Amino acid sequence: MSLVELIAQADERGLAASGLACLDRCVPLLGGDDEILRPLWASLGDGACAGEWGERLEQARGKLDAAGPGDEAALLAHRMLEAAPAERSAAGVRVWADACSVASLQIHRLLDTAADEASSVDSRREGSTEGMSPLVAAELRRQITVLEVLAGHGPAGLRRALEVSVEGRRVLRAVVSRRSRRQR
């Protein structure tokens, strides 16, 4: 199943986790530490009350906004954060998750030193993987894994989704670090 199809079929929790995972993997571009979005992840669990998402989102925005936008990749990451809906409704998180998916793939495409043969990331999300650059391919796999895990395991899949996100964040942090050293 393509990423576009998985997003279309996901429930509200899966969509929120999908968008959050994309944002979480891009935290190195926002100047945040590895734990900054952990409270938002916790708000997706079964025991969380409805208002926790909005409160924790505002806290994260306050901490991450201080970094300020940088290059195009950082600007895309900031837009993901700014676009996050204050209320975790299915309609709101669906639009956000879809936009985060596109933005995160685009960020990985911008940061990849290998060329991606597709004219846009849209074809990647629809299942066309021929000539895909390694960084974009890995991000696409992570996005699909998060949605599949949550569809198959519900709230119990949150831990695995977070693990996938942490792995991706480490990869992106290394890419950003290498890029920074090359630009000096």
mmCIF file of C-alpha atoms in Angstrom:
data_model
loop_
_atom_site.group_PDB
_atom_site.id
_atom_site.type_symbol
_atom_site.label_atom_id
_atom_site.label_comp_id
_atom_site.label_asym_id
_atom_site.label_seq_id
_atom_site.Cartn_x
_atom_site.Cartn_y
_atom_site.Cartn_z
ATOM 1 C CA MET A 1 0.000 0.000 0.000
ATOM 2 C CA SER A 2 1.331 3.464 -0.844
ATOM 3 C CA LEU A 3 1.968 6.138 1.753
ATOM 4 C CA VAL A 4 -0.917 8.194 0.365
ATOM 5 C CA GLU A 5 -3.277 5.231 0.852
ATOM 6 C CA LEU A 6 -2.016 4.595 4.380
ATOM 7 C CA ILE A 7 -2.637 8.220 5.346
ATOM 8 C CA ALA A 8 -6.118 8.090 3.815
ATOM 9 C CA GLN A 9 -6.998 5.025 5.913
ATOM 10 C CA ALA A 10 -5.372 6.081 9.194
ATOM 11 C CA ASP A 11 -7.404 6.963 12.269
ATOM 12 C CA GLU A 12 -6.954 10.152 14.285
ATOM 13 C CA ARG A 13 -4.243 8.730 16.576
ATOM 14 C CA GLY A 14 -2.345 7.256 13.630
ATOM 15 C CA LEU A 15 -2.495 10.563 11.773
ATOM 16 C CA ALA A 16 -1.353 12.565 14.799
ATOM 17 C CA ALA A 17 1.508 10.124 15.390
ATOM 18 C CA SER A 18 2.445 10.201 11.715
ATOM 19 C CA GLY A 19 2.682 13.992 11.644
ATOM 20 C CA LEU A 20 4.447 14.068 15.004
ATOM 21 C CA ALA A 21 6.955 11.428 13.877
ATOM 22 C CA CYS A 22 7.816 13.482 10.785
ATOM 23 C CA LEU A 23 8.283 16.571 12.941
ATOM 24 C CA ASP A 24 10.265 14.612 15.536
ATOM 25 C CA ARG A 25 12.707 13.336 12.926
ATOM 26 C CA CYS A 26 13.300 16.946 11.820
ATOM 27 C CA VAL A 27 13.968 18.342 15.329
ATOM 28 C CA PRO A 28 17.728 18.644 14.568
ATOM 29 C CA LEU A 29 16.834 21.395 12.089
ATOM 30 C CA LEU A 30 14.853 23.223 14.761
ATOM 31 C CA GLY A 31 17.641 23.266 17.314
ATOM 32 C CA GLY A 32 15.733 21.103 19.780
ATOM 33 C CA ASP A 33 16.976 18.297 21.956
ATOM 34 C CA ASP A 34 15.871 14.694 21.647
ATOM 35 C CA GLU A 35 13.296 14.920 24.450
ATOM 36 C CA ILE A 36 11.496 18.095 23.384
ATOM 37 C CA LEU A 37 8.532 16.343 21.719
ATOM 38 C CA ARG A 38 8.302 13.468 24.219
ATOM 39 C CA PRO A 39 5.334 15.106 26.059
ATOM 40 C CA LEU A 40 3.415 15.292 22.752
ATOM 41 C CA TRP A 41 4.045 11.584 22.198
ATOM 42 C CA ALA A 42 2.681 10.912 25.696
ATOM 43 C CA SER A 43 -0.489 12.845 24.843
ATOM 44 C CA LEU A 44 -1.285 10.214 22.193
ATOM 45 C CA GLY A 45 -1.547 7.404 24.756
ATOM 46 C CA ASP A 46 -4.821 5.970 26.035
ATOM 47 C CA GLY A 47 -4.580 7.628 29.450
ATOM 48 C CA ALA A 48 -4.124 11.168 28.087
ATOM 49 C CA CYS A 49 -6.981 13.666 28.274
ATOM 50 C CA ALA A 50 -8.160 15.512 25.178
ATOM 51 C CA GLY A 51 -6.653 18.899 26.039
ATOM 52 C CA GLU A 52 -3.122 17.638 26.659
ATOM 53 C CA TRP A 53 -2.187 17.678 22.977
ATOM 54 C CA GLY A 54 -2.829 21.422 22.596
ATOM 55 C CA GLU A 55 -1.090 22.366 25.847
ATOM 56 C CA ARG A 56 1.973 20.284 25.084
ATOM 57 C CA LEU A 57 2.096 21.534 21.514
ATOM 58 C CA GLU A 58 2.244 25.138 22.736
ATOM 59 C CA GLN A 59 5.045 24.241 25.148
ATOM 60 C CA ALA A 60 7.035 22.626 22.340
ATOM 61 C CA ARG A 61 6.448 25.604 20.054
ATOM 62 C CA GLY A 62 7.692 27.960 22.745
ATOM 63 C CA LYS A 63 10.905 26.000 23.125
ATOM 64 C CA LEU A 64 11.531 25.404 19.424
ATOM 65 C CA ASP A 65 10.543 28.814 18.069
ATOM 66 C CA ALA A 66 13.569 30.334 19.751
ATOM 67 C CA ALA A 67 15.817 28.630 17.195
ATOM 68 C CA GLY A 68 14.487 30.741 14.307
ATOM 69 C CA PRO A 69 14.372 29.670 10.673
ATOM 70 C CA GLY A 70 17.560 28.923 8.769
ATOM 71 C CA ASP A 71 17.847 27.431 5.296
ATOM 72 C CA GLU A 72 15.013 25.927 3.229
ATOM 73 C CA ALA A 73 15.078 22.617 5.117
ATOM 74 C CA ALA A 74 14.819 24.383 8.495
ATOM 75 C CA LEU A 75 12.037 26.603 7.146
ATOM 76 C CA LEU A 76 10.050 23.514 6.116
ATOM 77 C CA ALA A 77 10.553 22.010 9.579
ATOM 78 C CA HIS A 78 9.329 25.242 11.201
ATOM 79 C CA ARG A 79 6.249 25.190 8.981
ATOM 80 C CA MET A 80 5.460 21.655 10.171
ATOM 81 C CA LEU A 81 5.591 22.851 13.758
ATOM 82 C CA GLU A 82 3.532 25.976 13.069
ATOM 83 C CA ALA A 83 0.882 24.039 11.131
ATOM 84 C CA ALA A 84 0.244 21.478 13.893
ATOM 85 C CA PRO A 85 -3.424 21.733 14.902
ATOM 86 C CA ALA A 86 -4.101 22.803 18.490
ATOM 87 C CA GLU A 87 -7.030 20.380 18.603
ATOM 88 C CA ARG A 88 -6.401 16.752 17.770
ATOM 89 C CA SER A 89 -9.445 16.239 15.554
ATOM 90 C CA ALA A 90 -9.364 13.715 12.713
ATOM 91 C CA ALA A 91 -9.896 16.367 10.025
ATOM 92 C CA GLY A 92 -7.195 18.672 11.390
ATOM 93 C CA VAL A 93 -4.555 16.028 11.923
ATOM 94 C CA ARG A 94 -5.242 14.436 8.522
ATOM 95 C CA VAL A 95 -4.317 17.662 6.706
ATOM 96 C CA TRP A 96 -1.324 18.171 9.003
ATOM 97 C CA ALA A 97 -0.059 14.571 8.687
ATOM 98 C CA ASP A 98 -0.259 14.770 4.914
ATOM 99 C CA ALA A 99 1.592 18.103 4.830
ATOM 100 C CA CYS A 100 4.223 16.803 7.281
ATOM 101 C CA SER A 101 4.779 13.756 5.111
ATOM 102 C CA VAL A 102 5.464 15.910 2.062
ATOM 103 C CA ALA A 103 7.618 18.391 4.003
ATOM 104 C CA SER A 104 9.702 15.697 5.680
ATOM 105 C CA LEU A 105 10.375 13.917 2.394
ATOM 106 C CA GLN A 106 11.294 17.246 0.819
ATOM 107 C CA ILE A 107 13.647 18.032 3.716
ATOM 108 C CA HIS A 108 15.364 14.669 3.286
ATOM 109 C CA ARG A 109 15.593 15.282 -0.442
ATOM 110 C CA LEU A 110 17.211 18.693 0.123
ATOM 111 C CA LEU A 111 19.748 17.237 2.557
ATOM 112 C CA ASP A 112 20.628 14.124 0.543
ATOM 113 C CA THR A 113 23.902 14.390 -1.342
ATOM 114 C CA ALA A 114 22.656 11.811 -3.856
ATOM 115 C CA ALA A 115 20.247 12.953 -6.538
ATOM 116 C CA ASP A 116 16.632 11.806 -6.542
ATOM 117 C CA GLU A 117 15.393 11.238 -10.084
ATOM 118 C CA ALA A 118 11.735 12.078 -9.376
ATOM 119 C CA SER A 119 10.464 15.545 -10.222
ATOM 120 C CA SER A 120 8.673 15.748 -6.856
ATOM 121 C CA VAL A 121 8.171 13.759 -3.667
ATOM 122 C CA ASP A 122 4.519 13.178 -4.599
ATOM 123 C CA SER A 123 5.421 10.281 -6.882
ATOM 124 C CA ARG A 124 7.398 8.721 -4.016
ATOM 125 C CA ARG A 125 4.394 8.932 -1.716
ATOM 126 C CA GLU A 126 2.282 7.229 -4.383
ATOM 127 C CA GLY A 127 4.659 4.269 -4.636
ATOM 128 C CA SER A 128 7.188 5.134 -7.358
ATOM 129 C CA THR A 129 10.568 4.221 -5.898
ATOM 130 C CA GLU A 130 12.814 3.875 -8.956
ATOM 131 C CA GLY A 131 15.888 6.110 -8.799
ATOM 132 C CA MET A 132 15.100 7.239 -5.251
ATOM 133 C CA SER A 133 17.946 8.731 -3.238
ATOM 134 C CA PRO A 134 18.959 6.796 -0.090
ATOM 135 C CA LEU A 135 17.934 9.428 2.461
ATOM 136 C CA VAL A 136 14.504 9.894 0.874
ATOM 137 C CA ALA A 137 14.020 6.113 0.615
ATOM 138 C CA ALA A 138 14.782 5.690 4.317
ATOM 139 C CA GLU A 139 12.378 8.492 5.272
ATOM 140 C CA LEU A 140 9.642 6.986 3.102
ATOM 141 C CA ARG A 141 10.142 3.603 4.811
ATOM 142 C CA ARG A 142 9.938 5.235 8.236
ATOM 143 C CA GLN A 143 6.710 7.029 7.386
ATOM 144 C CA ILE A 144 5.134 3.824 6.094
ATOM 145 C CA THR A 145 6.334 1.852 9.138
ATOM 146 C CA VAL A 146 4.821 4.353 11.589
ATOM 147 C CA LEU A 147 1.426 4.201 9.891
ATOM 148 C CA GLU A 148 1.478 0.396 9.560
ATOM 149 C CA VAL A 149 2.489 -0.136 13.194
ATOM 150 C CA LEU A 150 -0.268 2.138 14.472
ATOM 151 C CA ALA A 151 -2.870 0.644 12.148
ATOM 152 C CA GLY A 152 -1.947 -2.841 13.296
ATOM 153 C CA HIS A 153 -1.400 -2.239 17.004
ATOM 154 C CA GLY A 154 -3.266 0.964 17.938
ATOM 155 C CA PRO A 155 -1.925 2.675 21.062
ATOM 156 C CA ALA A 156 0.406 -0.265 21.717
ATOM 157 C CA GLY A 157 2.217 0.693 18.499
ATOM 158 C CA LEU A 158 3.176 4.136 19.823
ATOM 159 C CA ARG A 159 6.404 2.860 21.389
ATOM 160 C CA ARG A 160 7.547 1.313 18.088
ATOM 161 C CA ALA A 161 6.539 4.474 16.185
ATOM 162 C CA LEU A 162 8.654 6.527 18.579
ATOM 163 C CA GLU A 163 11.603 4.133 18.127
ATOM 164 C CA VAL A 164 11.356 4.543 14.350
ATOM 165 C CA SER A 165 11.280 8.305 14.806
ATOM 166 C CA VAL A 166 14.290 8.319 17.135
ATOM 167 C CA GLU A 167 16.277 6.285 14.608
ATOM 168 C CA GLY A 168 15.378 8.762 11.858
ATOM 169 C CA ARG A 169 16.238 11.742 14.063
ATOM 170 C CA ARG A 170 19.715 10.294 14.689
ATOM 171 C CA VAL A 171 20.258 9.847 10.966
ATOM 172 C CA LEU A 172 19.122 13.392 10.190
ATOM 173 C CA ARG A 173 21.219 14.820 13.041
ATOM 174 C CA ALA A 174 24.297 13.132 11.509
ATOM 175 C CA VAL A 175 23.428 14.480 8.050
ATOM 176 C CA VAL A 176 22.944 18.003 9.414
ATOM 177 C CA SER A 177 26.232 17.766 11.327
ATOM 178 C CA ARG A 178 28.169 16.598 8.244
ATOM 179 C CA ARG A 179 26.575 19.320 6.157
ATOM 180 C CA SER A 180 27.485 21.960 8.721
ATOM 181 C CA ARG A 181 31.120 20.816 8.767
ATOM 182 C CA ARG A 182 31.309 20.941 4.951
ATOM 183 C CA GLN A 183 29.951 24.504 4.871
ATOM 184 C CA ARG A 184 32.619 25.858 7.232
#
